[in-house]
PDB file of C-alpha atoms and ligand atoms in Angstrom:
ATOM      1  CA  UNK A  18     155.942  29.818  16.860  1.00 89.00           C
ATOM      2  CA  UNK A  19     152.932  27.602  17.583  1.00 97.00           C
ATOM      3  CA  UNK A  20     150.343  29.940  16.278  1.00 97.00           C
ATOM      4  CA  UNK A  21     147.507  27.867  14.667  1.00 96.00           C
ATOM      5  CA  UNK A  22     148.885  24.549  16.199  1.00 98.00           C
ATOM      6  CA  UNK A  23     146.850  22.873  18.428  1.00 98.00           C
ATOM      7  CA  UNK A  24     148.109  20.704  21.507  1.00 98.00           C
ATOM      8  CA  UNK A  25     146.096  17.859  23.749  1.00 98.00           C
ATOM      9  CA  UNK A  26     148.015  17.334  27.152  1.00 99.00           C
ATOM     10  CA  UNK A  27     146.724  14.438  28.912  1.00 98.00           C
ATOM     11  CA  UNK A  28     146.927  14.792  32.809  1.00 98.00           C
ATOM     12  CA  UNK A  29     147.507  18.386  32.615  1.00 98.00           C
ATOM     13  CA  UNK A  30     145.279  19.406  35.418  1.00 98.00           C
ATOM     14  CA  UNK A  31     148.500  19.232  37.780  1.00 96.00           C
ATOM     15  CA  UNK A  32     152.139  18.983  37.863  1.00 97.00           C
ATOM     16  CA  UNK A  33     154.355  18.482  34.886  1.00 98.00           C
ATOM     17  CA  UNK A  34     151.119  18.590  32.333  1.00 98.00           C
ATOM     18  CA  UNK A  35     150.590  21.670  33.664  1.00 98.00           C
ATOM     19  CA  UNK A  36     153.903  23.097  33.104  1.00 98.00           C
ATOM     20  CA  UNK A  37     154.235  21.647  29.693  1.00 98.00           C
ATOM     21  CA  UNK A  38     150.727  23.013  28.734  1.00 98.00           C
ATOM     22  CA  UNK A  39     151.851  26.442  29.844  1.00 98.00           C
ATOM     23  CA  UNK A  40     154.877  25.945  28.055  1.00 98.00           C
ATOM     24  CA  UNK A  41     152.939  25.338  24.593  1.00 98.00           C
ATOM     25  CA  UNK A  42     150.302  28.349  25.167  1.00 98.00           C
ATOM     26  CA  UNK A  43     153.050  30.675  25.648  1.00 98.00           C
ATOM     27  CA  UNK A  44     154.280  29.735  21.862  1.00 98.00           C
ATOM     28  CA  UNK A  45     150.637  30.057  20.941  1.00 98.00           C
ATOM     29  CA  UNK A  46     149.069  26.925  20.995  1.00 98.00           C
ATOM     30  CA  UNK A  47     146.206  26.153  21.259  1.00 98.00           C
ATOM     31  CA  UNK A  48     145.196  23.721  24.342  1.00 98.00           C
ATOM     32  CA  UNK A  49     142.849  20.758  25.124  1.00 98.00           C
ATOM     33  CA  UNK A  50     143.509  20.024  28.676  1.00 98.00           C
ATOM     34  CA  UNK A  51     142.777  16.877  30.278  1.00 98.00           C
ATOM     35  CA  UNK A  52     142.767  15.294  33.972  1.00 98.00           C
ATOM     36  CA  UNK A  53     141.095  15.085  37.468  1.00 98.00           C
ATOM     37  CA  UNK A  54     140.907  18.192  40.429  1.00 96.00           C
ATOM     38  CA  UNK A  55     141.174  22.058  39.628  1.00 95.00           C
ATOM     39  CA  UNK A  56     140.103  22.044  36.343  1.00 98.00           C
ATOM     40  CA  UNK A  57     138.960  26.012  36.726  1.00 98.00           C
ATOM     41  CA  UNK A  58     142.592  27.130  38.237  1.00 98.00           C
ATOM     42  CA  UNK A  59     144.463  24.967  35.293  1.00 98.00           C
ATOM     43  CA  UNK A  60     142.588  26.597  32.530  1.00 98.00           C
ATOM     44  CA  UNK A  61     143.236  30.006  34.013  1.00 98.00           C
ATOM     45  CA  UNK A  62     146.693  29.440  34.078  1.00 98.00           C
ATOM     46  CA  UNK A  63     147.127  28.135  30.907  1.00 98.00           C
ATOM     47  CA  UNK A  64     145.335  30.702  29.303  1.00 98.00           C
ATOM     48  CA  UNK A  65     147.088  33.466  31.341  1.00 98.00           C
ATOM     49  CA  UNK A  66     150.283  32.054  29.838  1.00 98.00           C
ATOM     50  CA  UNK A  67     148.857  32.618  26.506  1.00 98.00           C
ATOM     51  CA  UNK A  68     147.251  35.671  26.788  1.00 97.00           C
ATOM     52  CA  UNK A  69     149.981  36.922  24.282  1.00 97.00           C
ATOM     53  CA  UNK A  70     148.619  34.897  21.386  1.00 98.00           C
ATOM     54  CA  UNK A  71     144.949  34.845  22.349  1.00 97.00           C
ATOM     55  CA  UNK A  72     145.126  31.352  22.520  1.00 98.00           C
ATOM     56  CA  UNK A  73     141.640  28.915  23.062  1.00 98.00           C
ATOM     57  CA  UNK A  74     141.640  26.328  26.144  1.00 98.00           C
ATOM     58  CA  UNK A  75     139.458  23.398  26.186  1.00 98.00           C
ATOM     59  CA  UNK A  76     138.804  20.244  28.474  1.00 98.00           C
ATOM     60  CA  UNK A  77     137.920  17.210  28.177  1.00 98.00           C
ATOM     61  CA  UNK A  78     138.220  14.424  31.369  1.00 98.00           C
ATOM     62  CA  UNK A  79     138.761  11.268  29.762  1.00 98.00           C
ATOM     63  CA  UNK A  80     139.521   8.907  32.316  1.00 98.00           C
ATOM     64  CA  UNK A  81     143.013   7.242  30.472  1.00 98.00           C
ATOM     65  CA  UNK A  82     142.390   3.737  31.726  1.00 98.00           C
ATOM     66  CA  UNK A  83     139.300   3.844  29.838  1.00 98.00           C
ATOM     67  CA  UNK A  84     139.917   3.682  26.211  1.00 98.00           C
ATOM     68  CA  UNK A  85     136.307   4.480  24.875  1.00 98.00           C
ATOM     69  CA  UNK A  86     136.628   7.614  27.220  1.00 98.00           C
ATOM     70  CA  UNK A  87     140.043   8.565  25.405  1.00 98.00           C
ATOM     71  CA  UNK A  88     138.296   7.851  21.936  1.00 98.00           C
ATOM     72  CA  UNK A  89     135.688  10.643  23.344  1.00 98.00           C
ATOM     73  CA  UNK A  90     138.549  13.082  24.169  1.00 98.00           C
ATOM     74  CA  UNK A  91     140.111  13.029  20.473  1.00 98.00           C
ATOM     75  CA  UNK A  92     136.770  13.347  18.525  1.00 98.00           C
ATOM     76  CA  UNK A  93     136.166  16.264  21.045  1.00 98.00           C
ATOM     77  CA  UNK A  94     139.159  17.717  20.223  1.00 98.00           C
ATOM     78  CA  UNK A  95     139.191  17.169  16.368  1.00 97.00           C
ATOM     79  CA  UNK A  96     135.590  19.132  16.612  1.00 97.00           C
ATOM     80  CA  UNK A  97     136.567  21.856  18.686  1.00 97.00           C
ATOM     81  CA  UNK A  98     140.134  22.793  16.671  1.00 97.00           C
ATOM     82  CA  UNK A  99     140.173  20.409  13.617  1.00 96.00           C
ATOM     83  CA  UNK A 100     143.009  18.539  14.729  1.00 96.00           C
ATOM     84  CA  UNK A 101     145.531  17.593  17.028  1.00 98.00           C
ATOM     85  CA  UNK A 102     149.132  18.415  15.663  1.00 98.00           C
ATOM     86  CA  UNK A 103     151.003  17.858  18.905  1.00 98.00           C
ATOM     87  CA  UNK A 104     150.321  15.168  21.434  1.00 99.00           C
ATOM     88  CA  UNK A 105     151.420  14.956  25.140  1.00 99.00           C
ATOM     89  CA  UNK A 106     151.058  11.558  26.873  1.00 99.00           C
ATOM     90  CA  UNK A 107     151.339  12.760  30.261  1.00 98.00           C
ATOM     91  CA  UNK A 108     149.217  11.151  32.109  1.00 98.00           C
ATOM     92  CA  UNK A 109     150.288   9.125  35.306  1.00 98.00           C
ATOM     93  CA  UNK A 110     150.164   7.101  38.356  1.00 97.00           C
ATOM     94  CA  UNK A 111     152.375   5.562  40.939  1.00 96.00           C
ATOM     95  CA  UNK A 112     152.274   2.752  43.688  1.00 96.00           C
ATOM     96  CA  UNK A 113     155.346   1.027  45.411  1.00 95.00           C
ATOM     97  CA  UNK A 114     155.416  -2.166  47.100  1.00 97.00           C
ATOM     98  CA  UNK A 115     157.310  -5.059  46.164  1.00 98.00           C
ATOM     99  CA  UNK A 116     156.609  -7.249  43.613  1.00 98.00           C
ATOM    100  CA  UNK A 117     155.201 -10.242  45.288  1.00 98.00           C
ATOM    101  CA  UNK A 118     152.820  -7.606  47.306  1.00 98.00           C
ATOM    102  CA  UNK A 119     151.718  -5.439  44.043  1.00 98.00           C
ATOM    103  CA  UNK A 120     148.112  -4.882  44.393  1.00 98.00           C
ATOM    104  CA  UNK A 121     146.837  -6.530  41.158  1.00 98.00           C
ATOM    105  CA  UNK A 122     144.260  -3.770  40.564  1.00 98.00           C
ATOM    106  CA  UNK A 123     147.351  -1.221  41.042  1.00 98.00           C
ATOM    107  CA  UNK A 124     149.578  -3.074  38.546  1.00 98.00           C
ATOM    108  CA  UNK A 125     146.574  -2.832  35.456  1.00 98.00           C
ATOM    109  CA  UNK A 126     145.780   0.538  36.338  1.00 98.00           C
ATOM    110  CA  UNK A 127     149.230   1.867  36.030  1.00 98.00           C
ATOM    111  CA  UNK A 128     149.638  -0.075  32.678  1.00 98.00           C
ATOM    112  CA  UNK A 129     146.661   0.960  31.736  1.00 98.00           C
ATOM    113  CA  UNK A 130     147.359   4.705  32.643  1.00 98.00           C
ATOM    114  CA  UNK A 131     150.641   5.445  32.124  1.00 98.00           C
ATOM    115  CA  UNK A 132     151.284   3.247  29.218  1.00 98.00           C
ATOM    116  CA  UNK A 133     148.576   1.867  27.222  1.00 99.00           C
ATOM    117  CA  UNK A 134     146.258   5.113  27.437  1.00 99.00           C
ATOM    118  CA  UNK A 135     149.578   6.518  24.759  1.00 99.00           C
ATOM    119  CA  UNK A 136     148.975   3.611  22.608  1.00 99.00           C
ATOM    120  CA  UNK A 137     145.176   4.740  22.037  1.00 98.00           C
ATOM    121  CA  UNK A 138     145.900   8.619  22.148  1.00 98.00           C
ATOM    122  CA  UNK A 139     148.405   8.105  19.295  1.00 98.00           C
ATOM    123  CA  UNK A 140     146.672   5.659  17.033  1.00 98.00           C
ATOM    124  CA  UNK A 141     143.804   8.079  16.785  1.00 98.00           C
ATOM    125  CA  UNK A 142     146.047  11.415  16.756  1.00 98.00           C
ATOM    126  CA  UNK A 143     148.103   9.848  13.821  1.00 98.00           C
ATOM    127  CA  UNK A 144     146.231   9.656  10.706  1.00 98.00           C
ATOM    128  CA  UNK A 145     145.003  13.243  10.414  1.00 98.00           C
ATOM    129  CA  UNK A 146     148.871  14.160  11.552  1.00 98.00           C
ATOM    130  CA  UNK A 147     150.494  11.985   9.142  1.00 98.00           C
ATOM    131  CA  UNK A 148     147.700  13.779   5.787  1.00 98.00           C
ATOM    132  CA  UNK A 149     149.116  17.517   7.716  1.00 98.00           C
ATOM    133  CA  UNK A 150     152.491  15.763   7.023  1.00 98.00           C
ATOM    134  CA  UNK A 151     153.193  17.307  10.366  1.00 98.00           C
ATOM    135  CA  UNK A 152     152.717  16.223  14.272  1.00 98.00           C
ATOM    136  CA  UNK A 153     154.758  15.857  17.589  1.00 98.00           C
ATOM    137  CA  UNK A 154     153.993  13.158  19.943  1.00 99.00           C
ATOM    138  CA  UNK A 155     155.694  13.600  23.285  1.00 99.00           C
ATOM    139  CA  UNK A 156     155.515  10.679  25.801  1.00 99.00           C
ATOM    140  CA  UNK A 157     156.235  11.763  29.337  1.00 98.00           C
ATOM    141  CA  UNK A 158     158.234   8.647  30.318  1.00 98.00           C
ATOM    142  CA  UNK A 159     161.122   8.937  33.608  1.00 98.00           C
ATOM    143  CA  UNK A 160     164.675   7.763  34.111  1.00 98.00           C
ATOM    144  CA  UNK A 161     162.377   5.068  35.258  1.00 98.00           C
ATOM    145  CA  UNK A 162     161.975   4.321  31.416  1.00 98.00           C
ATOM    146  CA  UNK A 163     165.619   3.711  31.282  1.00 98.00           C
ATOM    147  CA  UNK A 164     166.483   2.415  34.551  1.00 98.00           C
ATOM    148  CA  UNK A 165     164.738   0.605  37.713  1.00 98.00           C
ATOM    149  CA  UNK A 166     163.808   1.102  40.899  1.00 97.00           C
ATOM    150  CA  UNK A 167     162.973  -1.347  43.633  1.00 97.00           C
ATOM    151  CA  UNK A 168     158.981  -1.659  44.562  1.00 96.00           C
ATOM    152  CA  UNK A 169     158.073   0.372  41.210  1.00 98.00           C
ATOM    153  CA  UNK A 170     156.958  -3.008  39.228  1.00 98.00           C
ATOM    154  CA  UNK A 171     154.456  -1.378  37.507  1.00 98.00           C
ATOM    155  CA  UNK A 172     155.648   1.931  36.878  1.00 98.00           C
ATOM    156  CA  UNK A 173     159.310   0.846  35.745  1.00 98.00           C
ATOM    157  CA  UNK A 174     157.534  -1.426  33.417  1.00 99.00           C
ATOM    158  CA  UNK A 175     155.076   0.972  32.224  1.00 99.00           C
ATOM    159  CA  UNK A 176     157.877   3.031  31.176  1.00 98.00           C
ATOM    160  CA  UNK A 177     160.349   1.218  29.833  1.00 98.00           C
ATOM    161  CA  UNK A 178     157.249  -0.057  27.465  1.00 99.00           C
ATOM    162  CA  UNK A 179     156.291   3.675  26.454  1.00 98.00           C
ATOM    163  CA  UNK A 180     159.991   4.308  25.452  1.00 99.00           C
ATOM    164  CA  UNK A 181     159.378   1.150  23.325  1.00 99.00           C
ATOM    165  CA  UNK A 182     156.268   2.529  21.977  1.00 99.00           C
ATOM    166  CA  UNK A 183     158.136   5.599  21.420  1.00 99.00           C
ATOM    167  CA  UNK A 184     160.877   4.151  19.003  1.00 98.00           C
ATOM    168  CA  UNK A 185     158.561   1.953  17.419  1.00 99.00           C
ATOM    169  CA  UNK A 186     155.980   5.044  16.435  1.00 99.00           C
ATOM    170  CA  UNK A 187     158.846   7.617  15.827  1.00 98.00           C
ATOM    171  CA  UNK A 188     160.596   4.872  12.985  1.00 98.00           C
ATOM    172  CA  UNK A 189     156.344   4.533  11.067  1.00 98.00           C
ATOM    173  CA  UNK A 190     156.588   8.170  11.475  1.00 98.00           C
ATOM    174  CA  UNK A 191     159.948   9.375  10.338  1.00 98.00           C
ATOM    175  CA  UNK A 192     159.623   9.927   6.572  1.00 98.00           C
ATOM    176  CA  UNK A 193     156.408  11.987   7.392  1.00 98.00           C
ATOM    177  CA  UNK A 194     156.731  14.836   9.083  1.00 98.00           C
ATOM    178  CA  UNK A 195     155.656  13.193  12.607  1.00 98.00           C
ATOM    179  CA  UNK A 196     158.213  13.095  14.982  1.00 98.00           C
ATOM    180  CA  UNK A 197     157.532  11.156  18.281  1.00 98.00           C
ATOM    181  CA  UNK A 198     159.976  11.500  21.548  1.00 98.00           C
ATOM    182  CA  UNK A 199     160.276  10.684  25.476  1.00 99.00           C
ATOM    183  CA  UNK A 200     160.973  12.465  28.190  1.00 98.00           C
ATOM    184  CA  UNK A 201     162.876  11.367  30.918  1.00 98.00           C
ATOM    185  CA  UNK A 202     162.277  13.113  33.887  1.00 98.00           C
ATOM    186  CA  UNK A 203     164.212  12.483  37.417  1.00 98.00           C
ATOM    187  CA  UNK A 204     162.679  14.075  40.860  1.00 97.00           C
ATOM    188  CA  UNK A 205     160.273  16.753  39.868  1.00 97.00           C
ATOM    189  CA  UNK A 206     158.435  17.885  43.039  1.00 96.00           C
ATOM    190  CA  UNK A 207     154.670  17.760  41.829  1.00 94.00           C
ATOM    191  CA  UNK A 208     151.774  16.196  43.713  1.00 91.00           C
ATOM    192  CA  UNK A 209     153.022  12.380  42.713  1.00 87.00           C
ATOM    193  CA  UNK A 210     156.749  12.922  44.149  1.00 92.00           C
ATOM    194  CA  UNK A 211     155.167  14.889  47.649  1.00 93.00           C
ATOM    195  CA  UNK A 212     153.096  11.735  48.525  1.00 91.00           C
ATOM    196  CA  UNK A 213     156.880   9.561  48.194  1.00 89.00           C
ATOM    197  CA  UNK A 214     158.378  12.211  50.252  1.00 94.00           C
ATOM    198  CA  UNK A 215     155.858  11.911  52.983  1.00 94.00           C
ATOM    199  CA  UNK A 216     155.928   8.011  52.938  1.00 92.00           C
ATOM    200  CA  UNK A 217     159.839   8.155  53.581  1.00 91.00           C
ATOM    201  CA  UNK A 218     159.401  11.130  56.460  1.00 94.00           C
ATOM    202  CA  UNK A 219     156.703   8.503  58.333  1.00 94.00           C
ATOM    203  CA  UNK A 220     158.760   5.631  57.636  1.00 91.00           C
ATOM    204  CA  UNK A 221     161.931   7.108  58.368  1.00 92.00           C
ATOM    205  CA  UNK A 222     160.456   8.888  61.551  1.00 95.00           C
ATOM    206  CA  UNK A 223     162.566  12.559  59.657  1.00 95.00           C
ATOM    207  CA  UNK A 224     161.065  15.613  58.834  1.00 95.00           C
ATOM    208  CA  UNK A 225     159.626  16.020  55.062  1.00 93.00           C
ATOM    209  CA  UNK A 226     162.985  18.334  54.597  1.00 94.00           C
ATOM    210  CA  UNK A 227     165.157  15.570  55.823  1.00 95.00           C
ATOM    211  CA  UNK A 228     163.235  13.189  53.493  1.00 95.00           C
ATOM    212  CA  UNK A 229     163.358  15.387  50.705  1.00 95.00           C
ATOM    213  CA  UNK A 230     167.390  15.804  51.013  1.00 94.00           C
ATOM    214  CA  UNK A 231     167.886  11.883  51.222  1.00 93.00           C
ATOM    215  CA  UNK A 232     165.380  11.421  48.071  1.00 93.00           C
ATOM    216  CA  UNK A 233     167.279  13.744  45.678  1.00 95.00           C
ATOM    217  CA  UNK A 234     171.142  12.676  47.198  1.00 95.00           C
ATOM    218  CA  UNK A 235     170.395   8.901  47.074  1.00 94.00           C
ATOM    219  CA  UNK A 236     169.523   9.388  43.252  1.00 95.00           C
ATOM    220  CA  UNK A 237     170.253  13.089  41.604  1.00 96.00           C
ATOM    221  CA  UNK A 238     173.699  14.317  41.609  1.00 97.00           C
ATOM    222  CA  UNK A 239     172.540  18.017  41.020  1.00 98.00           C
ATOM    223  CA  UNK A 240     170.668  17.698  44.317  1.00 97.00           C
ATOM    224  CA  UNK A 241     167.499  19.425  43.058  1.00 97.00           C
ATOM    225  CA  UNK A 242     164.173  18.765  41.552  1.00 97.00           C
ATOM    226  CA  UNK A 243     163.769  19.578  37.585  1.00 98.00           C
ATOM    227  CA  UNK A 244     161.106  22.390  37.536  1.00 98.00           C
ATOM    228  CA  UNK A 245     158.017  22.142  34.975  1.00 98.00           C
ATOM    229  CA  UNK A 246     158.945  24.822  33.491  1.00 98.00           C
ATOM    230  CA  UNK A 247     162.674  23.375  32.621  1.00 98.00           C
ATOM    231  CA  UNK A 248     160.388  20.344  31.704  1.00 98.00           C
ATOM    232  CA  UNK A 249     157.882  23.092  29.718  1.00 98.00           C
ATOM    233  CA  UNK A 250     160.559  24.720  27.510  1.00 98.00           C
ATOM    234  CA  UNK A 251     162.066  20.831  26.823  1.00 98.00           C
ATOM    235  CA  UNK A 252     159.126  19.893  25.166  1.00 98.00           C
ATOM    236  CA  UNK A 253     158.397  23.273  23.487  1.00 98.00           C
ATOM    237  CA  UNK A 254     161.857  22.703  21.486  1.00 98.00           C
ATOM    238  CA  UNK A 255     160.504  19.345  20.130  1.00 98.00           C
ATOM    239  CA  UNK A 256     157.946  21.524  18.572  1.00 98.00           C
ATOM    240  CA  UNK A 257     160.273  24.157  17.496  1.00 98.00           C
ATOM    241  CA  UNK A 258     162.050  23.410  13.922  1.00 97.00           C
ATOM    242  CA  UNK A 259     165.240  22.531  15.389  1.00 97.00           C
ATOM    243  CA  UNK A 260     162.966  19.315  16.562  1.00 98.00           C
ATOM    244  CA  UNK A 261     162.017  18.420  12.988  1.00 97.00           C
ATOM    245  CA  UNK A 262     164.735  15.739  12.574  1.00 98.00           C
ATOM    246  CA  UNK A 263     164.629  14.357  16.397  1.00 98.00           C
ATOM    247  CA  UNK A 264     163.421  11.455  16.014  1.00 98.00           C
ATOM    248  CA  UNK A 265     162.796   8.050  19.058  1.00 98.00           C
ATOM    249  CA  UNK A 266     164.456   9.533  21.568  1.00 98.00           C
ATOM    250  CA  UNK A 267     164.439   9.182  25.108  1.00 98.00           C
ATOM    251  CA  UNK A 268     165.480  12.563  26.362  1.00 98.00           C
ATOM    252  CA  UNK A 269     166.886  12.529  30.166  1.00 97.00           C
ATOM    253  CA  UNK A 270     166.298  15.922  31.750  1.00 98.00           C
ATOM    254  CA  UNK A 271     167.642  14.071  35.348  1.00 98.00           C
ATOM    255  CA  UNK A 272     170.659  16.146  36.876  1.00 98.00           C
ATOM    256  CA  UNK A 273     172.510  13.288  35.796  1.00 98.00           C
ATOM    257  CA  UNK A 274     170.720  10.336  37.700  1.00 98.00           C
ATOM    258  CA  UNK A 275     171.256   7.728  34.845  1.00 97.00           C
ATOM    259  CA  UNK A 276     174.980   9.003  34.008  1.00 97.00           C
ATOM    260  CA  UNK A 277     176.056   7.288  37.159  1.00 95.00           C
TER     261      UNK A 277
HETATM  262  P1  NAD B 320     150.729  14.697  39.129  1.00 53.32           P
HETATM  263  O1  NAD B 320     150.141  13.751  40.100  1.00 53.32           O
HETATM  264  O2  NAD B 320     151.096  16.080  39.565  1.00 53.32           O
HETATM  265  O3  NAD B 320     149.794  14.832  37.848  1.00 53.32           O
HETATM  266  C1  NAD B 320     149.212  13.725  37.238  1.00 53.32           C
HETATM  267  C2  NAD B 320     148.145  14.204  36.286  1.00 53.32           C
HETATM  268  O4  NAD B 320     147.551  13.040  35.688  1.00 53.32           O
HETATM  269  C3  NAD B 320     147.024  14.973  36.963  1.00 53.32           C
HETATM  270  O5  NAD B 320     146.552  15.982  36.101  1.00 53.32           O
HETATM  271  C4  NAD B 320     145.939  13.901  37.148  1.00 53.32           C
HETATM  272  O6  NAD B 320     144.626  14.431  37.233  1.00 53.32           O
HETATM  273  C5  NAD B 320     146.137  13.097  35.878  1.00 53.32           C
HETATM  274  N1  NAD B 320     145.600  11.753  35.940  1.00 53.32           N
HETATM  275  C6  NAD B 320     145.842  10.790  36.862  1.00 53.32           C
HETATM  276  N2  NAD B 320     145.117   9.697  36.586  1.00 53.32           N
HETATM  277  C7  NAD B 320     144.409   9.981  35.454  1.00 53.32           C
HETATM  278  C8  NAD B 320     143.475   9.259  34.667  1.00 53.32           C
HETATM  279  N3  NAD B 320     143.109   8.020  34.985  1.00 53.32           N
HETATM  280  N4  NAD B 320     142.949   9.869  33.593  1.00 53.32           N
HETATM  281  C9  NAD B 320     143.289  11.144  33.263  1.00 53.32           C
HETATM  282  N5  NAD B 320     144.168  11.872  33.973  1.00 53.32           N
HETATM  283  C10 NAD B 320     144.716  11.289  35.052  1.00 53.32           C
HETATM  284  O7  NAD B 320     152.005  13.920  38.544  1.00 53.32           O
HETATM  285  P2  NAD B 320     153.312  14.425  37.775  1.00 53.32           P
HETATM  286  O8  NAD B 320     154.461  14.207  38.684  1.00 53.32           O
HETATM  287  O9  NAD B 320     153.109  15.739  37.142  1.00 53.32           O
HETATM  288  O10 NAD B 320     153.408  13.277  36.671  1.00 53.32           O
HETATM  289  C11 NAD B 320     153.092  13.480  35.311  1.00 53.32           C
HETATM  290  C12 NAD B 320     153.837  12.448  34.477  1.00 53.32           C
HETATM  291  O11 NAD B 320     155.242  12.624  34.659  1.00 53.32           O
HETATM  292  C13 NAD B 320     153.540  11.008  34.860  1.00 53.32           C
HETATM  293  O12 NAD B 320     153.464  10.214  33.708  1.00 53.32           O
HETATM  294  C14 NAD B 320     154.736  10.616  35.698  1.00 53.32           C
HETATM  295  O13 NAD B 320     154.984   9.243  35.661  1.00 53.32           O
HETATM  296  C15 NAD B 320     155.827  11.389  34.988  1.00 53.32           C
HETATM  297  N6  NAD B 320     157.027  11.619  35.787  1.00 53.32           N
HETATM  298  C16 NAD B 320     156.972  12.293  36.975  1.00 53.32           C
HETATM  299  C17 NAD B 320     158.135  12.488  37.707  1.00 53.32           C
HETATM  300  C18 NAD B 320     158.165  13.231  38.998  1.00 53.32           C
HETATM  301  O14 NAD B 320     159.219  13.220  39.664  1.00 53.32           O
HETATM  302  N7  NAD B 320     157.106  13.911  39.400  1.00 53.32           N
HETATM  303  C19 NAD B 320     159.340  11.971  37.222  1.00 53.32           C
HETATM  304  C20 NAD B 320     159.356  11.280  36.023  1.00 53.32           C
HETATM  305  C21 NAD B 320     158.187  11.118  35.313  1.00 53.32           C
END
């Protein structure tokens, strides 16, 4: 379905990035992969999941608080594929503490991470997009996008402004072929969630179990984690053509956390 297409997945080195990279490369995409740690295991994976279509995996480690880095990434990945049809702003951090006790250098690199670093990936992804008269951005934002959370300043903020940035680029976008969309994610157990969990268990003096079953019942009524791969296929049908008219959306995938 994605034969020919190519996708860049910031912070795909881990987690949900991961997941939705594999996703993509299974439909035949092509993949520039992007992000700190196992770089070697992430590329095998992603080009194990598409074997299938003999698809190519690159990487480039733009650091996304640095936007001279990021304009490195996308010139890299216009020379190694030609362009870059679909977009995933991945990318992320998190800190809690209240907000009279936010570490200022926390607060700017979270804005600068998980919200302006989508700002800069998508003004330079857009033009050659908007002449294929085709493109998908996909911002990984969170029910935090849509609702808050006490001591998450930074990252509620951060997302509710992506979801802003999403409407405002999926409107420019809508009469040419570029379709631009959030994600809303609730718990998904990845690397970023496992450092909360442990936080609670020490704070709490509980097991990580116990901590885990208070995380997801004081905020998810389905009780479990979303999986990257439920996350994966999600953003593989705003590629499909059934995604072609989808356009601003913030997409919960939450087991109902902002339905209550
Ligand atoms: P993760 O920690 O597993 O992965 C984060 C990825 O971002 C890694 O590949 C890491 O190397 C990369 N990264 C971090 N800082 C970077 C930087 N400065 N430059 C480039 N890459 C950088 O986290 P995750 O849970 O998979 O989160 C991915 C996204 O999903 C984030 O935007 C997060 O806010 C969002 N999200 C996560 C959850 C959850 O429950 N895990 C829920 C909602 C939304």
């Amino acid at each position: 379905m994605l034969n020919g297409k190519t996708a860049l997945v910031t912070g795909s080195t881990s987690g949900i990035g991961l997941g939705i990279a594999k996703a993509l490369a299974r439909q035949g995409a092509n993949i520039v992969l992007n992000g700190f740690g196992d770089v070697d295991g992430s590329r095998a994976e992603v080009l194990e999941a598409g074997n299938a279509h003999g698809v190519k995996v690159a990487y480039h480690g733009a650091d996304m608080s640095r936007p001279s880095e990021i304009e490195d990434m996308m010139k890299y990945a216009a020379g190694q594929f030609g362009r870059v049809d679909i977009l995933v702003n991945n990318a992320g951090i998190q800190h809690v503490a209240p907000v009279q006790d936010f570490p200022v250098e926390k607060w700017d690199s979270i804005i600068a991470i998980n919200l302006s670093s989508a700002f800069h990936t998508s003004r330079l992804a857009l033009p050659a997009m908007q002449a294929a008269k085709w493109g998908r951005i996909i911002n990984i934002a969170s029910v935090h996008g849509l609702v808050g959370s006490a001591q998450k300043a930074a990252y509620v903020a951060a997302k509710h402004g992506i979801v802003g940035l999403t409407k405002v680029t999926a409107l420019e976008n809508a009469a040419l072929g570029v379709t631009c969309n959030a994600i809303c994610p609730g718990w998904v157990l990845t690397p970023l969630v496992q450092k909360q969990i442990d936080a609670k268990a020490a704070e709490n003096g509980v097991s990580a179990e116990e901590a885990t079953k208070e995380l997801l019942s004081e905020k998810e009524p389905s009780l479990r984690f979303t999986t990257t791969d439920e996350l994966g296929e999600l953003a593989a049908f705003f590629c499909s053509p059934a995604g072609n008219n989808i356009c601003g959306v913030a997409w919960n995938m939450d087991g109902g956390w902002t339905a209550q």
